C-alpha positions as a printed NumPy array, in Angstrom:
array([[ 10.773,   0.682, -19.176],
       [  7.901,  -1.79 , -19.849],
       [  5.073,  -0.337, -22.099],
       [  1.63 ,  -0.84 , -20.747],
       [ -0.271,   1.298, -23.217],
       [  0.87 ,   3.571, -25.924],
       [  1.478,   6.529, -23.318],
       [  1.917,   4.678, -19.883],
       [  5.101,   2.603, -19.081],
       [  6.066,   0.736, -16.063],
       [  9.446,   1.63 , -14.444],
       [ 10.592,  -1.51 , -12.474],
       [ 12.138,  -0.765,  -9.031],
       [ 15.634,  -1.569,  -8.234],
       [ 14.269,  -4.766,  -6.385],
       [ 11.872,  -5.825,  -9.247],
       [  8.993,  -4.662,  -7.075],
       [  9.907,  -6.372,  -3.87 ],
       [  9.493,  -4.297,  -0.614],
       [ 10.969,  -1.84 ,   0.382],
       [ 10.897,  -0.336,  -3.18 ],
       [  7.948,   0.062,  -5.419],
       [  7.448,   0.318,  -9.35 ],
       [  6.789,   3.739, -10.72 ],
       [  4.752,   4.572, -13.892],
       [  5.696,   7.187, -16.508],
       [  2.851,   8.729, -18.698],
       [  4.464,  10.386, -21.661],
       [  1.385,  12.541, -23.101],
       [  0.752,  16.117, -23.364],
       [  1.64 ,  16.401, -19.744],
       [  4.464,  14.005, -18.55 ],
       [  3.462,  12.546, -15.335],
       [  5.143,  10.11 , -12.974],
       [  3.06 ,   7.976, -10.672],
       [  4.979,   7.399,  -7.529],
       [  8.785,   7.797,  -6.998],
       [  9.754,   4.828,  -4.905],
       [ 11.589,   2.758,  -7.51 ],
       [ 14.979,   3.739,  -6.074],
       [ 17.171,   6.903,  -6.027],
       [ 19.211,   6.139,  -8.875],
       [ 16.446,   5.113, -11.023],
       [ 14.333,   8.098, -10.213],
       [ 17.403,  10.522, -10.943],
       [ 17.839,   8.886, -14.288],
       [ 13.995,   9.379, -15.193],
       [ 14.34 ,  13.078, -14.142],
       [ 17.157,  13.585, -16.284],
       [ 15.608,  11.872, -19.304],
       [ 11.994,  13.019, -18.948],
       [ 11.621,  16.016, -16.781],
       [  8.181,  15.119, -15.384],
       [  5.706,  17.991, -15.143],
       [  3.652,  16.255, -12.646],
       [  4.196,  13.733,  -9.72 ],
       [  1.182,  11.779,  -8.593],
       [  1.337,   9.852,  -5.368],
       [ -0.788,   6.838,  -4.985],
       [ -0.579,   7.179,  -1.043],
       [  1.811,   8.332,   1.576],
       [  3.924,   5.246,   2.211],
       [  7.63 ,   5.866,   2.058],
       [  8.223,   3.182,  -0.447],
       [  5.956,   4.967,  -2.985],
       [  7.142,   8.638,  -2.265],
       [ 10.832,   8.427,  -1.177],
       [ 12.015,  10.087,  -4.366],
       [  9.575,  13.047,  -4.525],
       [ 12.318,  15.538,  -3.606],
       [ 14.45 ,  14.395,  -6.593],
       [ 11.884,  16.173,  -8.772],
       [ 12.044,  19.924,  -7.618],
       [ 10.657,  21.291, -10.915],
       [  7.664,  18.956, -10.934],
       [  4.301,  19.661,  -9.214],
       [  3.275,  17.151,  -6.699],
       [ -0.193,  15.865,  -6.303],
       [ -1.1  ,  13.835,  -3.103],
       [ -4.358,  12.325,  -1.752],
       [ -6.577,  14.703,   0.308],
       [ -6.898,  12.063,   3.026],
       [ -3.247,  12.128,   4.035],
       [ -2.964,  15.906,   3.69 ],
       [ -1.773,  16.484,   7.253],
       [  1.301,  14.304,   7.156],
       [  2.281,  13.615,   3.535],
       [  5.794,  13.953,   2.79 ],
       [  6.79 ,  15.062,   6.337],
       [  8.817,  12.409,   8.052],
       [  8.366,  13.964,  11.525],
       [  4.621,  13.824,  11.086],
       [  4.548,  10.498,   9.221],
       [  6.385,   8.65 ,  11.799],
       [  3.941,   8.807,  14.63 ],
       [  1.055,   8.182,  12.16 ],
       [  2.564,   5.096,  10.72 ],
       [  4.216,   3.759,  13.866],
       [  3.336,   4.206,  17.494],
       [  5.071,   7.14 ,  19.05 ],
       [  8.154,   6.135,  20.796],
       [ 11.276,   3.992,  20.279],
       [  9.828,   2.361,  17.008],
       [  9.742,   6.035,  15.453],
       [ 13.596,   6.251,  15.569],
       [ 13.948,   2.766,  13.824],
       [ 11.544,   3.651,  11.136],
       [ 13.055,   7.098,  10.517],
       [ 16.553,   5.57 ,  10.092],
       [ 15.065,   2.755,   7.888],
       [ 13.172,   5.142,   5.377],
       [ 16.287,   7.553,   5.341],
       [ 19.156,   5.246,   5.087],
       [ 17.436,   2.413,   3.024],
       [ 15.056,   4.354,   0.744],
       [ 16.756,   7.799,   0.582],
       [ 13.747,   9.459,   1.816],
       [ 13.667,  13.377,   1.849],
       [ 10.767,  15.498,   2.894],
       [  8.666,  17.045,   0.184],
       [  5.177,  18.438,   0.771],
       [  2.523,  18.357,  -1.868],
       [  1.556,  21.206,  -4.16 ],
       [ -1.982,  20.153,  -4.683],
       [ -4.5  ,  17.6  ,  -3.214],
       [ -6.804,  15.241,  -5.163],
       [ -9.923,  13.617,  -4.154],
       [-11.974,  10.406,  -5.052],
       [-13.074,  10.743,  -8.644],
       [-10.599,  13.281,  -9.644],
       [ -9.478,  12.948, -13.449],
       [ -5.889,  13.668, -14.232],
       [ -6.198,  14.734, -17.86 ],
       [ -2.698,  14.041, -19.382],
       [ -3.759,  14.199, -22.927],
       [ -4.983,  11.014, -24.556],
       [ -4.246,   9.464, -21.015],
       [ -7.   ,  10.33 , -18.453],
       [ -6.438,   8.729, -15.099],
       [ -9.455,   8.578, -12.682],
       [ -8.472,   8.552,  -9.115],
       [-10.315,   5.79 ,  -7.101],
       [-10.168,   6.025,  -3.265],
       [ -9.452,   2.443,  -1.992],
       [ -8.861,   2.681,   1.771],
       [ -8.012,  -0.156,   4.087],
       [ -4.328,  -0.563,   3.377],
       [ -4.11 ,   2.867,   4.739],
       [ -6.626,   5.844,   4.855],
       [ -5.115,   7.702,   1.812],
       [ -4.726,   4.671,  -0.613],
       [ -5.758,   5.25 ,  -4.331],
       [ -5.821,   3.222,  -7.367],
       [ -6.11 ,   4.777, -10.9  ],
       [ -8.286,   3.725, -13.827],
       [ -7.724,   4.664, -17.545],
       [-11.08 ,   3.94 , -19.062],
       [-10.126,   4.23 , -22.851],
       [ -7.55 ,   1.515, -22.681],
       [ -8.889,  -0.432, -19.467],
       [ -5.627,   0.078, -17.681],
       [ -5.906,  -0.347, -13.771],
       [ -3.096,   0.747, -11.652],
       [ -3.449,  -1.067,  -8.297],
       [ -0.816,   0.553,  -6.181],
       [ -0.508,  -1.624,  -2.956],
       [ -3.503,  -3.79 ,  -3.641],
       [ -1.028,  -5.914,  -5.392],
       [ -2.969,  -9.314,  -5.589],
       [  0.222, -11.024,  -4.398],
       [  0.385, -14.515,  -2.677],
       [  1.24 , -12.681,   0.538],
       [ -2.251, -11.124,   0.575],
       [ -3.669,  -7.749,   1.705],
       [ -1.516,  -5.671,   4.124],
       [ -3.265,  -3.706,   6.88 ],
       [ -0.483,  -3.122,   9.331],
       [ -1.164,   0.364,  10.638],
       [ -3.483,   1.631,  13.528],
       [ -5.536,   3.185,  10.83 ],
       [ -5.599,   0.124,   8.482],
       [ -8.945,  -1.742,   8.302],
       [ -9.891,  -5.078,   7.1  ],
       [-13.612,  -4.356,   6.287],
       [-12.481,  -1.314,   4.266],
       [ -9.882,  -3.389,   2.361],
       [-12.534,  -5.98 ,   1.389],
       [-14.828,  -3.026,   0.267],
       [-12.215,  -1.658,  -1.806],
       [-11.608,  -5.006,  -3.494],
       [-15.309,  -5.386,  -4.092],
       [-15.253,  -1.828,  -5.707],
       [-12.454,  -2.745,  -8.025],
       [-14.116,  -6.042,  -8.997],
       [-16.823,  -3.849, -10.848],
       [-14.248,  -2.419, -13.314],
       [-13.12 ,  -5.391, -15.455],
       [ -9.819,  -4.057, -16.532],
       [ -8.035,  -5.153, -19.73 ],
       [ -4.717,  -4.802, -17.848],
       [ -4.094,  -4.556, -14.088],
       [ -0.656,  -3.55 , -12.793],
       [  0.432,  -2.978,  -9.134],
       [  3.348,  -1.351,  -7.545],
       [  4.932,  -4.654,  -6.514],
       [  3.971,  -7.584,  -8.853],
       [  4.026,  -8.474, -12.684],
       [  1.056,  -7.138, -14.771],
       [ -2.074,  -9.086, -14.856],
       [ -3.726,  -9.477, -18.323],
       [ -5.907, -12.359, -17.623],
       [ -7.914, -13.744, -14.632],
       [ -8.25 , -10.466, -12.834],
       [-11.366, -11.392, -11.101],
       [-10.018, -14.722,  -9.859],
       [ -6.875, -13.199,  -8.568],
       [ -8.917, -10.476,  -6.652],
       [-11.062, -13.121,  -5.263],
       [ -8.177, -15.268,  -4.064],
       [ -6.432, -12.177,  -2.712],
       [ -9.256, -11.275,  -0.468],
       [ -9.788, -14.843,   0.646],
       [ -6.277, -14.711,   2.193],
       [ -7.889, -12.763,   4.934],
       [-10.169, -15.608,   5.798],
       [ -7.102, -18.115,   5.687],
       [ -5.348, -15.827,   8.264],
       [ -8.491, -16.034,  10.544],
       [ -8.19 , -19.827,  10.296],
       [ -4.452, -19.677,  11.138],
       [ -5.047, -17.678,  14.3  ],
       [ -7.96 , -19.725,  15.446],
       [ -5.607, -22.801,  15.034],
       [ -3.028, -21.042,  17.228],
       [ -5.694, -20.363,  20.012],
       [ -6.553, -23.926,  20.458],
       [ -5.159, -24.005,  23.996],
       [ -5.2  , -20.25 ,  24.486],
       [ -2.49 , -17.55 ,  23.567],
       [ -1.63 , -13.997,  24.445],
       [ -0.76 , -11.475,  21.76 ],
       [  3.098, -11.807,  22.233],
       [  2.803, -15.482,  21.606],
       [  0.717, -14.911,  18.566],
       [  3.16 , -12.378,  17.205],
       [  6.104, -14.898,  17.761],
       [  4.188, -17.617,  15.965],
       [  3.89 , -15.227,  13.009],
       [  0.8  , -16.28 ,  11.293],
       [  0.907, -13.383,   8.84 ],
       [  4.613, -12.993,   7.867],
       [  5.972, -16.49 ,   8.678],
       [  8.966, -15.069,  10.458],
       [ 10.712, -11.7  ,  11.028],
       [ 14.173, -11.93 ,   9.43 ],
       [ 14.076,  -8.477,   7.794],
       [ 13.971,  -5.221,   9.887],
       [ 12.441,  -7.26 ,  12.824],
       [ 11.255,  -4.56 ,  14.896],
       [  9.268,  -3.054,  12.308],
       [  7.849,  -6.471,  10.914],
       [  6.901,  -7.461,  14.319],
       [  5.012,  -4.265,  14.945],
       [  3.124,  -4.676,  11.697],
       [  2.351,  -8.237,  12.422],
       [  1.009,  -7.395,  15.812],
       [ -1.267,  -4.662,  14.23 ],
       [ -2.647,  -7.078,  11.708],
       [ -3.213,  -9.837,  14.332],
       [ -5.002,  -7.44 ,  16.623],
       [ -7.313,  -6.582,  13.807],
       [ -8.161, -10.316,  13.14 ],
       [ -8.713, -10.918,  16.808],
       [-11.329,  -8.187,  16.951],
       [-12.955,  -9.625,  13.82 ],
       [-13.012, -13.012,  15.356],
       [-14.367, -11.77 ,  18.626],
       [-17.169,  -9.869,  16.941],
       [-18.18 , -13.192,  15.151],
       [-18.338, -14.939,  18.535],
       [-15.55 , -17.38 ,  17.751],
       [-13.041, -16.099,  20.425],
       [-13.063, -14.622,  23.75 ],
       [-10.445, -12.938,  26.115],
       [ -9.735, -14.056,  29.487],
       [ -7.397, -11.43 ,  30.853],
       [ -4.397, -11.257,  28.547],
       [ -5.175, -14.588,  26.985],
       [ -7.298, -15.305,  23.809],
       [ -9.313, -18.609,  23.705],
       [-11.627, -20.059,  21.124],
       [-15.208, -20.083,  22.416],
       [-15.149, -23.759,  22.639],
       [-12.31 , -23.805,  24.868],
       [-13.889, -21.217,  27.138],
       [-16.923, -23.309,  27.481]])
């Protein structure tokens, strides 16, 4: 474990934060709490043997963050209110996070075989502004949608610790690959976080950030504009959506779980197309998208 404060420790995932696993965070206070359970089944089982958490807190409902919930049967499970209808239930999560149809089966096999996901429904729900009083550590839940509807970060005001979950400030940039994901909400969530000025910011997939948080946050948001520019460049002579997905301006290829990655890429590209059309920069002619100068 990597100490972040006197009581909060980062538990690196089996892939050192790389998808499809995610870091977890252990709070050893008057209440022992574990934030997210996606570090890997073996790691989570070892954590349960050693610390027997009283409480599990999920930052949001993505499988790489909640796959190990069922390994903690003695722990109460707190989950975001916004994901209450599907949280922890694979049969309901699949059509929400993937389009109903063949991709559902691929997704279910992936989260089960690769992540060891087992169903576990929450015992309680929390809202924006909820304070988890764990003793000296008091975590305030901050609703930060855009990545998905039920995404939360957590701030510990006394120490200035900010847990970013999947707003990871990585070079890849923000992820908004579900139908419910939203670019505008993502940018608003980043603006809201910018007001906090944390002493230490830690995400579920990257190394802790001790300095330059504001600059990292701005650069992260600017990647959205860079993606706009990539897509505009691909539309110089016009292109339809399948051609844009094949060109892969977001991921730069689909070597890993290609069916799922292509689907997420398509969702993200579609959101950029709507954004660019609303700005008057592109226009659709049938199934083909063109820059406005090409249309004229």
